[in-house]
Amino acid sequence: MEIIDVLKRYNFSEYEAKIYLALLKQSPMNGNNIAVQSGVPSAKVYQTLPKLIDRDVVFLMNNGTPSGQKFYSPLPWKELLKNLKDSHKDNMGKMENYFKNIQPRIEEDWSRLYHMEGYEANVDLLKQLINKAEQSILFSCWSKEFLLLKDEFESAFNKGVDIKSILFDPKGIQEFLWEGFGHHQGRFTNERHLGELVAVFDQETVFVLNMESPPHGIISSHAALVKVAENYIRHDIYINQVINDFGDVMKEKYGDEFEDLLHKF
């Protein structure tokens, strides 16, 4: 296949290229499924994956079970091209033409708890989840991440998905096409929510992203976790609406930063 020959010019072995292409087409997958989809022998798959992980071309996930079953997800192809362009200028057209025609299939069953490392990989998965949503999205985050996901959110809204959201800082609120909410601004916002993103899709799937080093995310369709995340976001919206309506009264009772209340917990 021509694309494999092109990737080999950019320091991919044939096995590495086949594994990466298989993961672009379907992810996450475990090593055995990668072997089936890529045509690479299982033993070679497990020898090759650590090399791809070391180069940040593939990211390791696990399902949170005691057995520690491992799953793998690829670096988004646009990020791969950006990295390669820093040192290589040729053959980009061939790869871009190939990659843009791949239709990724997102894993349907997230009933277990999965862990994914890497900021770009998590943002890419979030985009896929937003695009896949059919009924509702409930999310809380900072403006930086919202603006990275803005196009996907607007596309979902325009196709009829009900969106409710709260931002921890005010920069992106004016960009909302839907009714959105802003978090009360104070030092406790940074202390308690810094680097946080929580989203629930179609009341079925929860995604939590933590930007602390190293950035990492978790995703699950476990009913209890979905309910906790929904209640967490809704409660934050309710409380901040109350603060907006009765802020002076609350400051008089609890202090300008509501410290007399917040210090209890």
Tab-separated table of C-alpha atoms in Angstrom:
chain	number	residue	atom	x	y	z
A	1	MET	CA	0.000	0.000	0.000
A	2	GLU	CA	1.446	3.379	-0.999
A	3	ILE	CA	0.649	5.120	2.301
A	4	ILE	CA	2.726	2.569	4.214
A	5	ASP	CA	5.692	3.298	1.946
A	6	VAL	CA	5.245	7.017	2.632
A	7	LEU	CA	5.116	6.493	6.393
A	8	LYS	CA	8.278	4.378	6.196
A	9	ARG	CA	10.075	7.454	4.838
A	10	TYR	CA	9.214	9.183	8.123
A	11	ASN	CA	10.844	6.588	10.382
A	12	PHE	CA	7.881	4.230	10.629
A	13	SER	CA	8.612	0.545	10.265
A	14	GLU	CA	6.109	-1.474	8.239
A	15	TYR	CA	4.632	-2.944	11.425
A	16	GLU	CA	4.400	0.507	13.047
A	17	ALA	CA	2.625	1.941	10.013
A	18	LYS	CA	0.117	-0.915	9.868
A	19	ILE	CA	-0.658	-0.651	13.589
A	20	TYR	CA	-1.115	3.130	13.451
A	21	LEU	CA	-3.428	2.916	10.413
A	22	ALA	CA	-5.490	0.187	12.069
A	23	LEU	CA	-5.948	2.357	15.181
A	24	LEU	CA	-6.965	5.352	13.072
A	25	LYS	CA	-9.749	3.256	11.597
A	26	GLN	CA	-10.942	1.890	14.943
A	27	SER	CA	-9.976	2.723	18.509
A	28	PRO	CA	-9.466	1.957	21.287
A	29	MET	CA	-8.387	-1.623	20.666
A	30	ASN	CA	-6.414	-4.168	22.647
A	31	GLY	CA	-3.342	-5.863	21.254
A	32	ASN	CA	-5.155	-8.923	19.942
A	33	ASN	CA	-7.701	-6.837	18.039
A	34	ILE	CA	-4.913	-4.681	16.637
A	35	ALA	CA	-3.272	-7.842	15.315
A	36	VAL	CA	-6.504	-8.894	13.606
A	37	GLN	CA	-7.210	-5.476	12.084
A	38	SER	CA	-3.636	-4.672	11.027
A	39	GLY	CA	-2.442	-8.081	9.878
A	40	VAL	CA	0.620	-7.780	12.125
A	41	PRO	CA	1.428	-10.949	14.128
A	42	SER	CA	0.404	-10.670	17.796
A	43	ALA	CA	3.948	-11.062	19.102
A	44	LYS	CA	5.148	-8.259	16.818
A	45	VAL	CA	2.219	-6.041	17.872
A	46	TYR	CA	3.266	-6.242	21.528
A	47	GLN	CA	6.914	-5.634	20.586
A	48	THR	CA	6.034	-2.615	18.445
A	49	LEU	CA	3.452	-0.815	20.621
A	50	PRO	CA	5.980	0.379	23.278
A	51	LYS	CA	8.036	2.043	20.523
A	52	LEU	CA	4.967	3.907	19.221
A	53	ILE	CA	4.025	4.930	22.774
A	54	ASP	CA	7.551	6.261	23.411
A	55	ARG	CA	7.196	8.450	20.296
A	56	ASP	CA	3.710	9.673	21.360
A	57	VAL	CA	2.192	8.165	18.216
A	58	VAL	CA	0.022	5.762	20.225
A	59	PHE	CA	-1.439	6.279	23.703
A	60	LEU	CA	-2.029	3.620	26.325
A	61	MET	CA	-5.422	3.226	28.000
A	62	ASN	CA	-6.617	0.747	30.606
A	63	ASN	CA	-10.079	-0.300	31.708
A	64	GLY	CA	-9.533	0.164	35.428
A	65	THR	CA	-10.026	-3.528	36.274
A	66	PRO	CA	-7.646	-5.484	38.516
A	67	SER	CA	-6.476	-7.463	35.513
A	68	GLY	CA	-5.324	-4.222	33.940
A	69	GLN	CA	-6.334	-5.033	30.391
A	70	LYS	CA	-4.649	-2.535	28.092
A	71	PHE	CA	-6.173	-0.674	25.175
A	72	TYR	CA	-4.528	1.663	22.677
A	73	SER	CA	-5.563	4.832	20.862
A	74	PRO	CA	-3.701	6.757	18.119
A	75	LEU	CA	-2.356	10.272	18.010
A	76	PRO	CA	-4.846	12.224	15.839
A	77	TRP	CA	-3.542	12.270	12.293
A	78	LYS	CA	-3.588	16.067	12.078
A	79	GLU	CA	-1.266	16.200	15.100
A	80	LEU	CA	0.983	13.596	13.500
A	81	LEU	CA	1.284	15.685	10.347
A	82	LYS	CA	2.011	18.817	12.379
A	83	ASN	CA	4.824	17.023	14.221
A	84	LEU	CA	6.282	15.592	11.032
A	85	LYS	CA	6.200	18.958	9.256
A	86	ASP	CA	8.627	20.333	11.816
A	87	SER	CA	11.369	18.120	10.394
A	88	HIS	CA	10.032	16.824	7.089
A	89	LYS	CA	8.486	18.770	4.239
A	90	ASP	CA	7.909	16.152	1.539
A	91	ASN	CA	5.094	13.687	0.910
A	92	MET	CA	2.620	15.475	3.229
A	93	GLY	CA	0.078	15.741	0.434
A	94	LYS	CA	-0.063	11.977	-0.055
A	95	MET	CA	-0.691	11.289	3.630
A	96	GLU	CA	-3.240	14.066	4.066
A	97	ASN	CA	-5.260	12.860	1.076
A	98	TYR	CA	-5.291	9.364	2.536
A	99	PHE	CA	-6.024	10.268	6.155
A	100	LYS	CA	-8.891	12.679	5.509
A	101	ASN	CA	-10.888	9.914	3.838
A	102	ILE	CA	-10.754	7.662	6.902
A	103	GLN	CA	-14.035	7.590	8.798
A	104	PRO	CA	-13.175	6.785	12.427
A	105	ARG	CA	-15.466	4.472	14.355
A	106	ILE	CA	-15.725	5.326	18.021
A	107	GLU	CA	-16.094	2.455	20.481
A	108	GLU	CA	-19.759	2.078	21.453
A	109	ASP	CA	-19.374	0.246	24.778
A	110	TRP	CA	-17.752	2.398	27.445
A	111	SER	CA	-19.447	0.542	30.335
A	112	ARG	CA	-16.070	-0.004	31.978
A	113	LEU	CA	-13.833	2.832	33.157
A	114	TYR	CA	-11.103	3.790	30.678
A	115	HIS	CA	-8.087	6.005	31.275
A	116	MET	CA	-6.377	7.935	28.484
A	117	GLU	CA	-3.206	10.019	28.657
A	118	GLY	CA	-2.263	12.933	26.404
A	119	TYR	CA	-3.976	16.295	26.002
A	120	GLU	CA	-4.387	16.164	22.198
A	121	ALA	CA	-5.681	12.589	22.267
A	122	ASN	CA	-8.310	13.494	24.868
A	123	VAL	CA	-9.429	16.600	22.979
A	124	ASP	CA	-9.747	14.527	19.809
A	125	LEU	CA	-11.873	11.927	21.627
A	126	LEU	CA	-14.054	14.720	23.030
A	127	LYS	CA	-14.654	15.997	19.501
A	128	GLN	CA	-15.762	12.531	18.431
A	129	LEU	CA	-18.133	12.240	21.404
A	130	ILE	CA	-19.656	15.666	20.660
A	131	ASN	CA	-20.152	14.752	17.004
A	132	LYS	CA	-21.750	11.447	18.025
A	133	ALA	CA	-24.229	13.023	20.496
A	134	GLU	CA	-27.845	12.833	19.342
A	135	GLN	CA	-29.960	14.247	22.180
A	136	SER	CA	-28.112	16.148	24.892
A	137	ILE	CA	-24.756	17.423	26.112
A	138	LEU	CA	-24.131	18.706	29.633
A	139	PHE	CA	-20.659	20.110	30.306
A	140	SER	CA	-18.507	22.329	32.506
A	141	CYS	CA	-15.020	23.501	31.576
A	142	TRP	CA	-12.673	26.456	31.096
A	143	SER	CA	-12.812	28.751	28.071
A	144	LYS	CA	-9.554	27.395	26.632
A	145	GLU	CA	-11.024	23.927	26.115
A	146	PHE	CA	-14.439	25.247	25.099
A	147	LEU	CA	-12.912	27.328	22.307
A	148	LEU	CA	-10.996	24.265	21.060
A	149	LEU	CA	-14.321	22.393	20.886
A	150	LYS	CA	-16.496	25.322	19.790
A	151	ASP	CA	-17.040	24.186	16.190
A	152	GLU	CA	-18.129	20.711	17.289
A	153	PHE	CA	-20.476	22.109	19.947
A	154	GLU	CA	-22.071	24.513	17.465
A	155	SER	CA	-22.512	21.743	14.904
A	156	ALA	CA	-24.232	19.587	17.534
A	157	PHE	CA	-26.474	22.477	18.590
A	158	ASN	CA	-27.435	23.221	14.987
A	159	LYS	CA	-28.523	19.624	14.443
A	160	GLY	CA	-30.855	19.817	17.447
A	161	VAL	CA	-28.771	18.536	20.365
A	162	ASP	CA	-29.848	20.143	23.667
A	163	ILE	CA	-26.782	21.735	25.299
A	164	LYS	CA	-26.427	23.059	28.851
A	165	SER	CA	-23.071	24.380	30.008
A	166	ILE	CA	-21.166	26.356	32.604
A	167	LEU	CA	-17.724	27.944	32.170
A	168	PHE	CA	-15.321	28.548	35.043
A	169	ASP	CA	-14.077	31.794	33.463
A	170	PRO	CA	-16.036	34.388	31.438
A	171	LYS	CA	-13.962	34.521	28.227
A	172	GLY	CA	-16.037	32.116	26.152
A	173	ILE	CA	-19.567	32.727	27.433
A	174	GLN	CA	-20.384	35.267	24.734
A	175	GLU	CA	-19.661	32.526	22.171
A	176	PHE	CA	-22.591	30.358	23.316
A	177	LEU	CA	-25.426	29.861	20.837
A	178	TRP	CA	-27.436	28.245	23.644
A	179	GLU	CA	-28.300	29.323	27.175
A	180	GLY	CA	-25.064	29.039	29.107
A	181	PHE	CA	-23.934	29.931	32.591
A	182	GLY	CA	-20.842	31.506	34.077
A	183	HIS	CA	-19.193	30.460	37.317
A	184	HIS	CA	-18.812	32.909	40.200
A	185	GLN	CA	-15.354	34.481	39.968
A	186	GLY	CA	-13.130	34.200	43.006
A	187	ARG	CA	-9.986	32.528	44.278
A	188	PHE	CA	-11.930	29.412	45.240
A	189	THR	CA	-12.854	28.860	41.585
A	190	ASN	CA	-9.190	28.410	40.681
A	191	GLU	CA	-8.427	26.386	43.789
A	192	ARG	CA	-11.237	23.893	43.254
A	193	HIS	CA	-11.761	23.733	39.480
A	194	LEU	CA	-8.365	24.482	37.911
A	195	GLY	CA	-7.693	22.221	34.927
A	196	GLU	CA	-11.104	20.556	35.076
A	197	LEU	CA	-13.550	19.477	32.366
A	198	VAL	CA	-16.632	17.289	32.868
A	199	ALA	CA	-19.101	16.338	30.124
A	200	VAL	CA	-22.091	13.997	29.839
A	201	PHE	CA	-23.382	12.882	26.445
A	202	ASP	CA	-26.968	11.679	25.835
A	203	GLN	CA	-27.247	10.849	29.560
A	204	GLU	CA	-25.213	7.734	28.726
A	205	THR	CA	-21.499	8.562	28.659
A	206	VAL	CA	-19.366	10.632	31.031
A	207	PHE	CA	-15.984	12.141	30.187
A	208	VAL	CA	-13.689	13.794	32.753
A	209	LEU	CA	-10.476	15.552	31.723
A	210	ASN	CA	-7.845	16.683	34.205
A	211	MET	CA	-5.174	18.984	32.788
A	212	GLU	CA	-2.720	18.477	35.656
A	213	SER	CA	0.584	17.016	34.483
A	214	PRO	CA	0.381	14.647	32.803
A	215	PRO	CA	-2.997	15.542	31.262
A	216	HIS	CA	-5.319	12.568	31.427
A	217	GLY	CA	-8.971	11.720	30.957
A	218	ILE	CA	-11.444	9.028	31.955
A	219	ILE	CA	-14.517	7.867	30.068
A	220	SER	CA	-17.307	5.528	31.103
A	221	SER	CA	-20.937	4.661	30.475
A	222	HIS	CA	-21.410	3.243	33.968
A	223	ALA	CA	-24.855	4.459	35.057
A	224	ALA	CA	-23.742	5.508	38.551
A	225	LEU	CA	-20.835	7.597	37.261
A	226	VAL	CA	-23.034	9.233	34.624
A	227	LYS	CA	-25.599	10.192	37.282
A	228	VAL	CA	-22.949	11.619	39.624
A	229	ALA	CA	-21.463	13.735	36.814
A	230	GLU	CA	-24.894	14.998	35.730
A	231	ASN	CA	-25.767	15.988	39.290
A	232	TYR	CA	-22.356	17.634	39.765
A	233	ILE	CA	-22.765	19.898	36.725
A	234	ARG	CA	-26.419	20.691	37.408
A	235	HIS	CA	-25.686	21.488	41.045
A	236	ASP	CA	-22.906	23.862	39.972
A	237	ILE	CA	-25.314	25.617	37.594
A	238	TYR	CA	-28.017	25.862	40.278
A	239	ILE	CA	-25.642	27.281	42.901
A	240	ASN	CA	-24.137	29.851	40.561
A	241	GLN	CA	-27.583	30.987	39.458
A	242	VAL	CA	-28.505	31.479	43.130
A	243	ILE	CA	-25.275	33.444	43.643
A	244	ASN	CA	-26.127	35.590	40.630
A	245	ASP	CA	-29.610	36.317	42.004
A	246	PHE	CA	-28.810	36.669	45.714
A	247	GLY	CA	-25.082	37.402	45.799
A	248	ASP	CA	-25.284	40.385	48.147
A	249	VAL	CA	-27.312	38.453	50.693
A	250	MET	CA	-24.907	35.513	50.547
A	251	LYS	CA	-21.842	37.749	50.896
A	252	GLU	CA	-23.355	39.379	53.961
A	253	LYS	CA	-23.901	35.964	55.549
A	254	TYR	CA	-20.817	34.052	54.362
A	255	GLY	CA	-18.221	36.720	53.470
A	256	ASP	CA	-17.136	38.275	50.169
A	257	GLU	CA	-15.626	34.984	48.944
A	258	PHE	CA	-18.249	32.843	50.743
A	259	GLU	CA	-15.298	31.667	52.811
A	260	ASP	CA	-17.388	31.047	55.936
A	261	LEU	CA	-19.334	28.449	53.961
A	262	LEU	CA	-16.578	26.980	51.784
A	263	HIS	CA	-14.121	26.529	54.648
A	264	LYS	CA	-16.514	24.028	56.209
A	265	PHE	CA	-15.669	21.493	53.501
